[in-house]
PDB file of C-alpha atoms in Angstrom:
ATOM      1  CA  UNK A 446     157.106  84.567  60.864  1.00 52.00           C
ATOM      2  CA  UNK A 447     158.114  87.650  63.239  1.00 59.00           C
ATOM      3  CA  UNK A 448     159.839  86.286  66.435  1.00 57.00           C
ATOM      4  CA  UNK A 449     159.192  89.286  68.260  1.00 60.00           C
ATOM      5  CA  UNK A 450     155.100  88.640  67.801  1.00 59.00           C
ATOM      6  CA  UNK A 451     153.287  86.698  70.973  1.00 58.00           C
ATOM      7  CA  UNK A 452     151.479  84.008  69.609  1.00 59.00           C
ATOM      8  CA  UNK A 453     149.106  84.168  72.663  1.00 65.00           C
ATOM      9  CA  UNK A 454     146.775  87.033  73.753  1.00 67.00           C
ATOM     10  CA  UNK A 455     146.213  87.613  76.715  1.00 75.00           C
ATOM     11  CA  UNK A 456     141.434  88.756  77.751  1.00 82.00           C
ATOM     12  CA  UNK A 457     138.868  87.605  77.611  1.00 83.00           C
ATOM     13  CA  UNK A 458     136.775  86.518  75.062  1.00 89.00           C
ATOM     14  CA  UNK A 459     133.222  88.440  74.100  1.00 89.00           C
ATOM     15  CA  UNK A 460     131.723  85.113  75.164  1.00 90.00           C
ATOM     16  CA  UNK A 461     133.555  84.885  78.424  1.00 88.00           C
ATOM     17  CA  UNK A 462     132.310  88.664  79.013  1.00 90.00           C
ATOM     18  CA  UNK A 463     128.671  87.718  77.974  1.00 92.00           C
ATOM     19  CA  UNK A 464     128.543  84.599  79.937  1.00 92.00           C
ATOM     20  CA  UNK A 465     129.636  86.552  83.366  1.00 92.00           C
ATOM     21  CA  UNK A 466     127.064  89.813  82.312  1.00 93.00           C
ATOM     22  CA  UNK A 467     124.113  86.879  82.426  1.00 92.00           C
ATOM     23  CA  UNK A 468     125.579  85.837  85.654  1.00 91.00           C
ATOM     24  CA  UNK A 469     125.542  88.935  87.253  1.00 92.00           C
ATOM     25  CA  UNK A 470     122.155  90.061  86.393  1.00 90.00           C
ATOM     26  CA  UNK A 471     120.694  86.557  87.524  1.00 89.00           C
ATOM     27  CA  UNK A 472     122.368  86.543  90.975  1.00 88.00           C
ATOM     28  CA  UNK A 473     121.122  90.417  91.141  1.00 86.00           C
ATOM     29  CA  UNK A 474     117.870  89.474  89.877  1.00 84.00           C
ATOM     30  CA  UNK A 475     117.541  86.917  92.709  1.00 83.00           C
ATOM     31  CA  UNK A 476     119.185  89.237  95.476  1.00 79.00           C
ATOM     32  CA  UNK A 477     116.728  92.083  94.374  1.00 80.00           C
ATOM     33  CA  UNK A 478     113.577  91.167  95.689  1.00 79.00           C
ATOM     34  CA  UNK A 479     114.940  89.712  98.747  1.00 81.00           C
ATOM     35  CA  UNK A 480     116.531  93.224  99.478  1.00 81.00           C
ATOM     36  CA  UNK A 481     113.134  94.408  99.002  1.00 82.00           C
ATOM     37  CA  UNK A 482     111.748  92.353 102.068  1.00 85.00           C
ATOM     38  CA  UNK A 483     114.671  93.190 104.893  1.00 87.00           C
ATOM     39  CA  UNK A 484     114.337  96.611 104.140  1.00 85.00           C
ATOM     40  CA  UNK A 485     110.184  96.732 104.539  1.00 86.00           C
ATOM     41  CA  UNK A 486     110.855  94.354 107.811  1.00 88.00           C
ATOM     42  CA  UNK A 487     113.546  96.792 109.200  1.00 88.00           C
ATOM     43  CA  UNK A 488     110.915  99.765 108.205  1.00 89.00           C
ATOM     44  CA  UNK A 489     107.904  98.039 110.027  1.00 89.00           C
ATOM     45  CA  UNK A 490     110.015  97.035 112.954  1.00 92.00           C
ATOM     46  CA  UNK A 491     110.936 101.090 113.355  1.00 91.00           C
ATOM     47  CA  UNK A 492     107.820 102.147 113.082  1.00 92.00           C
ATOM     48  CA  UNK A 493     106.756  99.644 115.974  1.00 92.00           C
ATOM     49  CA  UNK A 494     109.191 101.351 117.787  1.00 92.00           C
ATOM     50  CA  UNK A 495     107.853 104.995 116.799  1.00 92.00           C
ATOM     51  CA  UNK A 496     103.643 103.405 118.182  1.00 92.00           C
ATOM     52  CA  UNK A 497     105.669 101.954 121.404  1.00 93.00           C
ATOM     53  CA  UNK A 498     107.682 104.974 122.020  1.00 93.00           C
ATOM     54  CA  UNK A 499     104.013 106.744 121.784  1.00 93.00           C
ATOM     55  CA  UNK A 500     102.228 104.657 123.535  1.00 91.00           C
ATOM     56  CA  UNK A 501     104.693 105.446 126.514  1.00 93.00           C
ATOM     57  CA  UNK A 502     104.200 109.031 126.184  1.00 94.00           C
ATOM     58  CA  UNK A 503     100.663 108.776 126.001  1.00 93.00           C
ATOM     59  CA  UNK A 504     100.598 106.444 129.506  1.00 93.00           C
ATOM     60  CA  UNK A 505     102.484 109.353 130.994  1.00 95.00           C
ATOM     61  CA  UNK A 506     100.428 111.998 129.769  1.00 94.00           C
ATOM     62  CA  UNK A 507      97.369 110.046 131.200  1.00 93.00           C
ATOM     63  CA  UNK A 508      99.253 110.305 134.179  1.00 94.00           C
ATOM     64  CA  UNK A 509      99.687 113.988 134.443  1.00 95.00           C
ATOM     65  CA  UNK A 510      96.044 114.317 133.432  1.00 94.00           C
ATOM     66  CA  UNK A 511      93.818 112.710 135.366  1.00 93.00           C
ATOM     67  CA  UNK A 512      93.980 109.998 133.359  1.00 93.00           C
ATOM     68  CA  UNK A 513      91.638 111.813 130.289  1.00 93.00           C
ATOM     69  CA  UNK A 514      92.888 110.935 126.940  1.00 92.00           C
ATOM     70  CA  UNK A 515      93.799 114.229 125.082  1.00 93.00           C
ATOM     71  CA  UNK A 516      91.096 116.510 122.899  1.00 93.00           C
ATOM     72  CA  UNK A 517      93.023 116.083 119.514  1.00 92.00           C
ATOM     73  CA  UNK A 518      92.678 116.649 115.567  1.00 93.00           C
ATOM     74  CA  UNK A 519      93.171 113.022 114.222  1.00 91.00           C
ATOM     75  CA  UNK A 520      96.110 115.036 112.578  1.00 88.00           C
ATOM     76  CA  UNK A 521      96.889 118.675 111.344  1.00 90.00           C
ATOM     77  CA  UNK A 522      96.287 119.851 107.447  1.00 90.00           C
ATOM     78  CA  UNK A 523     100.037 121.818 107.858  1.00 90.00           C
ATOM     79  CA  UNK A 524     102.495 121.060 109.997  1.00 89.00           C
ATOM     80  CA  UNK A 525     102.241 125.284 110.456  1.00 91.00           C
ATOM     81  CA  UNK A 526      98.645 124.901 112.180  1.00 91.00           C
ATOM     82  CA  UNK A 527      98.010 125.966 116.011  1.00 91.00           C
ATOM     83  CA  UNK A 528      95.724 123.183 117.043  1.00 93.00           C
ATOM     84  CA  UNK A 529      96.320 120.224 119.085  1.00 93.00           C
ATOM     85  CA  UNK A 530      97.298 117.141 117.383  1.00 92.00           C
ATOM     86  CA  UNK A 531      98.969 113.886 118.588  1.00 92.00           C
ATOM     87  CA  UNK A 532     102.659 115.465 118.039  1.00 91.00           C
ATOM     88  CA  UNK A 533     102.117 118.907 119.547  1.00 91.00           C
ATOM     89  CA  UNK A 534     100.508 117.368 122.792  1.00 92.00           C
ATOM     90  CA  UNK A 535     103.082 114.127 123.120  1.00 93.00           C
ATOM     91  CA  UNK A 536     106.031 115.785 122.163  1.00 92.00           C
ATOM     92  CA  UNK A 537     107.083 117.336 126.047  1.00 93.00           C
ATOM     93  CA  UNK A 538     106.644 113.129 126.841  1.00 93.00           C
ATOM     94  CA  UNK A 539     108.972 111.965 124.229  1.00 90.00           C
ATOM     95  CA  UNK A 540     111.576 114.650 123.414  1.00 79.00           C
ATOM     96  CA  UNK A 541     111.766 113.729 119.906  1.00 85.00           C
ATOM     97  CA  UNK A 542     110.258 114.684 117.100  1.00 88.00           C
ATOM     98  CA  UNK A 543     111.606 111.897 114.746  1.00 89.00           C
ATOM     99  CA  UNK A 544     109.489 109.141 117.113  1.00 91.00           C
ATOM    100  CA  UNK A 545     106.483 110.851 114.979  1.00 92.00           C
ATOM    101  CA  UNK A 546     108.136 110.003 111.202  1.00 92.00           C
ATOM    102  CA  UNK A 547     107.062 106.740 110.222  1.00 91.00           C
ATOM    103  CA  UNK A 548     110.080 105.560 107.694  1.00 89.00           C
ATOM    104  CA  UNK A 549     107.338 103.866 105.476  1.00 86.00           C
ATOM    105  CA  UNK A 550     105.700 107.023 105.402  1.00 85.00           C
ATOM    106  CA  UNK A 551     106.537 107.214 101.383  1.00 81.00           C
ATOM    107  CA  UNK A 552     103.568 109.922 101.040  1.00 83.00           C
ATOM    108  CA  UNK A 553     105.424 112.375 103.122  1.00 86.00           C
ATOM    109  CA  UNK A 554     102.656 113.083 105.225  1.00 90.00           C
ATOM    110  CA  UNK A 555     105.502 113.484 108.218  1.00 91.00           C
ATOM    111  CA  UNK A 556     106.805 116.567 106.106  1.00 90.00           C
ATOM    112  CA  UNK A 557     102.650 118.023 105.349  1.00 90.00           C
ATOM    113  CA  UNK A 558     101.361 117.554 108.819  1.00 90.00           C
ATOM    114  CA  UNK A 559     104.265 116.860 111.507  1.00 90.00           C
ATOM    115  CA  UNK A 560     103.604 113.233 112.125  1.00 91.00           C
ATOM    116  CA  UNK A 561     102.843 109.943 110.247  1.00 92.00           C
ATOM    117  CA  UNK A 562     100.421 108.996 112.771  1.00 91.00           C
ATOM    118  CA  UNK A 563      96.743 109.777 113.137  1.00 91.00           C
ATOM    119  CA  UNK A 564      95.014 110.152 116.888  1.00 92.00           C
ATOM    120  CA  UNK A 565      91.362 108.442 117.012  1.00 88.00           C
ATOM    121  CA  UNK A 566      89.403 111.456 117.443  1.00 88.00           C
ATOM    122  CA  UNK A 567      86.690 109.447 118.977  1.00 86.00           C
ATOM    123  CA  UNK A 568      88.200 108.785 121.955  1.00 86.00           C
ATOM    124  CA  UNK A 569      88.530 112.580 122.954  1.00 89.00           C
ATOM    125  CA  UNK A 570      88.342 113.749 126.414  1.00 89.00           C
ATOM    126  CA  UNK A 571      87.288 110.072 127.383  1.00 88.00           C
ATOM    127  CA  UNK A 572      88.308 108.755 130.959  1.00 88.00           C
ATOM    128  CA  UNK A 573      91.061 105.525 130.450  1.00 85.00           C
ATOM    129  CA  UNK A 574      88.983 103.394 132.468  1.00 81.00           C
ATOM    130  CA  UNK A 575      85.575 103.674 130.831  1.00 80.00           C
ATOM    131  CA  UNK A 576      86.608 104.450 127.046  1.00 80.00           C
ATOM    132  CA  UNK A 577      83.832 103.807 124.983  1.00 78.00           C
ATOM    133  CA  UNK A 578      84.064 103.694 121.351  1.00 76.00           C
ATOM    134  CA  UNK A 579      81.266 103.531 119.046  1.00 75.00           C
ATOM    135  CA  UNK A 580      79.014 101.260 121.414  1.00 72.00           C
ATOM    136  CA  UNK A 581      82.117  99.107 122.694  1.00 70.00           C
ATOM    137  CA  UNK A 582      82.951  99.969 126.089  1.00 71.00           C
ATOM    138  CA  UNK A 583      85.489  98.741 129.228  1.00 64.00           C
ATOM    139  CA  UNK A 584      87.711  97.069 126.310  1.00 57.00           C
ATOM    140  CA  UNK A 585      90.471  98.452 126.111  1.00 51.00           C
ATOM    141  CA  UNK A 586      92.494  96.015 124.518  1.00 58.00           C
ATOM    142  CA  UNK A 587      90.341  96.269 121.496  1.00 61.00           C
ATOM    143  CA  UNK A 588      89.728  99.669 120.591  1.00 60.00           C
ATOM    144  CA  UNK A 589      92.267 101.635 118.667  1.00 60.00           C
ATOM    145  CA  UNK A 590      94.056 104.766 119.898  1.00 60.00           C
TER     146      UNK A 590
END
């Protein structure tokens, strides 16, 4: 027997490795879908944000006008297009454009048409105080903008 040779090695076993691999990819496996949920909580609690941020600018444009709710496109087909949509008309009430990008908007419509958002058409033109959409009327509370 050579009494320079170590009788003892020193790693770790394939087991040892195999057994810590499993581990691994059950803890991730558990953490994964729970990643999943904060991060479509903390995208629905911006775009709240983004609708409140909007609904401000839209009280202040009411303001300014007479209190009329805007004539609007419920949204633009290019974000190149001259016509009045819910971004173009808000925008000198909010001073930023990113209050228009949704961050659930996985479709990119933000990028097509300027805004994730889309403006009830309905409502065009109509007086705050006596909206009336399709046959509901003086409920405000209940009809979407």
């Amino acid at each position: 027997m050579n009494p320079h040779r170590k009788s003892h090695r020193s790693g770790f076993t394939l087991t040892e490795v195999i057994v810590v691999a499993a581990i691994i990819g059950v803890l991730a496996s558990l953490a994964f879908p729970g990643y999943r949920r904060i991060k479509a909580l903390s995208q629905s609690t911006h775009c709240v944000s983004n609708l409140r941020q909007i609904g401000i600018s839209l009280t202040a444009y009411l303001a300014d006008h007479g209190m009329k709710l805007p004539e609007l496109v419920p949204a633009r087909e290019s974000v190149t297009d001259d016509v009045p949509a819910i971004d173009t008309e808000l925008l000198p009430y909010l001073n930023d454009v990113i209050c228009f990008h949704c961050p659930g908007d996985h479709e990119k419509i933000y990028e097509t048409t300027g805004t994730s958002y889309f403006w009830n058409s309905t409502l065009n033109g109509q007086d705050i105080s006596a909206i009336d959409f399709l046959g509901i009327s003086k409920n405000s509370a209940g009809i979407p903008l």
